[in-house]
XYZ file of C-alpha atoms in Angstrom:
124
model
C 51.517 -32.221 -65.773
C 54.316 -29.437 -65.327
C 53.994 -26.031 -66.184
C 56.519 -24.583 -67.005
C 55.196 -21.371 -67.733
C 55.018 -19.182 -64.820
C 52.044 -16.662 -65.691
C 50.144 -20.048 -66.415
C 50.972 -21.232 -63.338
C 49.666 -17.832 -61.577
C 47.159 -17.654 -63.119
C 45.569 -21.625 -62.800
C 46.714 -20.744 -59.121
C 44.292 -17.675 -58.664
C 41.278 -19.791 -60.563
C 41.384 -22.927 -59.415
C 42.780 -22.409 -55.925
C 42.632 -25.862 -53.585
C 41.846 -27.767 -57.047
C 45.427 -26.829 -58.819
C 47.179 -29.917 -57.478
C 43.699 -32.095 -58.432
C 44.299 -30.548 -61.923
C 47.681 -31.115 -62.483
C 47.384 -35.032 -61.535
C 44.573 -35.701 -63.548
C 45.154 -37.295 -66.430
C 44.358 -36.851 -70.123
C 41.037 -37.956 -72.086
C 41.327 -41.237 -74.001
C 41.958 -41.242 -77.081
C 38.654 -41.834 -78.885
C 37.277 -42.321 -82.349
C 33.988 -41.876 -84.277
C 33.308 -43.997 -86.726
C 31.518 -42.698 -90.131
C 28.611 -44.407 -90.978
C 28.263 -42.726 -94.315
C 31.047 -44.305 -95.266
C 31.138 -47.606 -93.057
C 29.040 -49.866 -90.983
C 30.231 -50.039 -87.184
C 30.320 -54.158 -87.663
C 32.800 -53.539 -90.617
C 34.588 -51.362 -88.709
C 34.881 -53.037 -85.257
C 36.008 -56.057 -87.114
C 38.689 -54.402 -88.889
C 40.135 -53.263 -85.455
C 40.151 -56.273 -84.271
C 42.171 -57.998 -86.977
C 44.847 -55.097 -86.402
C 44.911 -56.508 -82.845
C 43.722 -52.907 -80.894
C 42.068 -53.042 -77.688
C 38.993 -50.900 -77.429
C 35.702 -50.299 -76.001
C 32.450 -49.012 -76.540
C 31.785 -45.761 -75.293
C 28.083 -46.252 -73.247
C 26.137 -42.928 -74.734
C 27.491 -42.793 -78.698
C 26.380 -45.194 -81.051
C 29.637 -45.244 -83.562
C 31.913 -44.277 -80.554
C 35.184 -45.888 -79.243
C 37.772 -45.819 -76.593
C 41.250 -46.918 -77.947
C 42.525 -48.648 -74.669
C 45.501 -49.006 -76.720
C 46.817 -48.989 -79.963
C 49.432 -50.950 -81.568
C 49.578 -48.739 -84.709
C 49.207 -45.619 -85.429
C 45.405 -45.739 -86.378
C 45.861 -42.075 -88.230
C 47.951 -43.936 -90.723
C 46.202 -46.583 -91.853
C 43.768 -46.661 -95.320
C 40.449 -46.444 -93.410
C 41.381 -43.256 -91.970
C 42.489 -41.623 -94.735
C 39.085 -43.179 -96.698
C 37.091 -41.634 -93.816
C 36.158 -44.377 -92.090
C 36.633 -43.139 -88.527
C 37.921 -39.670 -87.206
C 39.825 -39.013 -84.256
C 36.456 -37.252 -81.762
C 37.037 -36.890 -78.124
C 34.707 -38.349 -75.546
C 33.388 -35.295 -74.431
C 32.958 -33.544 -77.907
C 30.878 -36.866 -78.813
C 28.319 -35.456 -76.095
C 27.276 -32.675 -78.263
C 24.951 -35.116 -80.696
C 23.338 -36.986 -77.487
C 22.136 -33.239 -76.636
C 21.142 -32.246 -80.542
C 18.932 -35.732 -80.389
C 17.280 -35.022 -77.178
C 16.819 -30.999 -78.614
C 13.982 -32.053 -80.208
C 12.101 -33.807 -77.232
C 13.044 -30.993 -74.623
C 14.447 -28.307 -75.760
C 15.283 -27.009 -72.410
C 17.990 -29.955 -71.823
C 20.541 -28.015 -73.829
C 20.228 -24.214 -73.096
C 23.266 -24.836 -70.771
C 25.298 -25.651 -74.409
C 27.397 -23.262 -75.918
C 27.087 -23.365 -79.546
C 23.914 -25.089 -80.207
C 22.476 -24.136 -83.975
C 19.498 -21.940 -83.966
C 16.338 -23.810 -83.893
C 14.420 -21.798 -86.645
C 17.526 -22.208 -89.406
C 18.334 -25.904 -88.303
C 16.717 -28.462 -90.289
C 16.116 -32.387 -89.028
C-alpha cells in the first residue's frame, strides 16, 4: 500500500511503530460472499457458481460463507445478486453471527464485541 497522505502516514507511524512496514505489505481481505438462505439453498447456489466457472471455497466457521479465489465476472452484476441471493460480507464481519450463536451458551465469550444487541430487548 502507499500513502500518500502525509498526516496518515504520521500518524500510522506514531501508532503502529515497528509494525508500519508489516501493515503496509499486508494484503487485503478476500473478497467474500454470504449467501441468503431465505431466499436460496447453499446447494443451489454453489452450483450456480460453478456453472459460471468461479473458483471458490468454503470459509471453515460460516455455514453460507465463501471465499471468491477468483472471479471471472463481476458477481455484483449478475441476476442472483440483484434477486438477493448472496451479498458481498467480509470474512471477518461473518464472525459476528458465530459469536451471537455461542451468546446464548456463554454469554461471557462476547463481552470483548463491540456492538452486540442487548440481551433483555433481543429476541431468539
Amino acid at each position: 500500500m502507499i500513502l500518500r497522505n502525509p498526516d496518515l502516514k504520521k500518524y500510522l507511524a506514531v501508532h503502529l511503530k515497528n509494525d508500519l512496514k508489516d501493515f503496509l505489505s499486508a494484503s487485503p481481505e478476500p473478497t467474500a460472499i454470504r449467501i441468503n438462505p431465505l431466499r436460496t439453498s447453499f446447494e443451489d447456489q454453489i452450483n450456480r457458481l460453478k456453472s459460471w466457472k468461479i473458483d471458490f471455497s468454503k470459509i471453515p466457521f460460516s455455514d453460507h460463507g465463501l471465499i471468491v479465489n477468483h472471479d471471472r465476472m463481476p458477481l455484483s452484476q449478475t441476476l442472483d445478486f440483484f434477486r438477493g441471493f448472496f451479498h458481498y460480507q467480509g470474512i471477518s464481519s461473518q464472525l459476528r453471527r458465530l459469536f451471537l450463536i455461542r451468546y446464548r451458551e456463554k454469554p461471557f465469550l462476547i463481552w470483548p464485541l463491540r456492538r452486540v444487541p442487548n440481551p433483555r430487548r433481543w429476541r431468539p
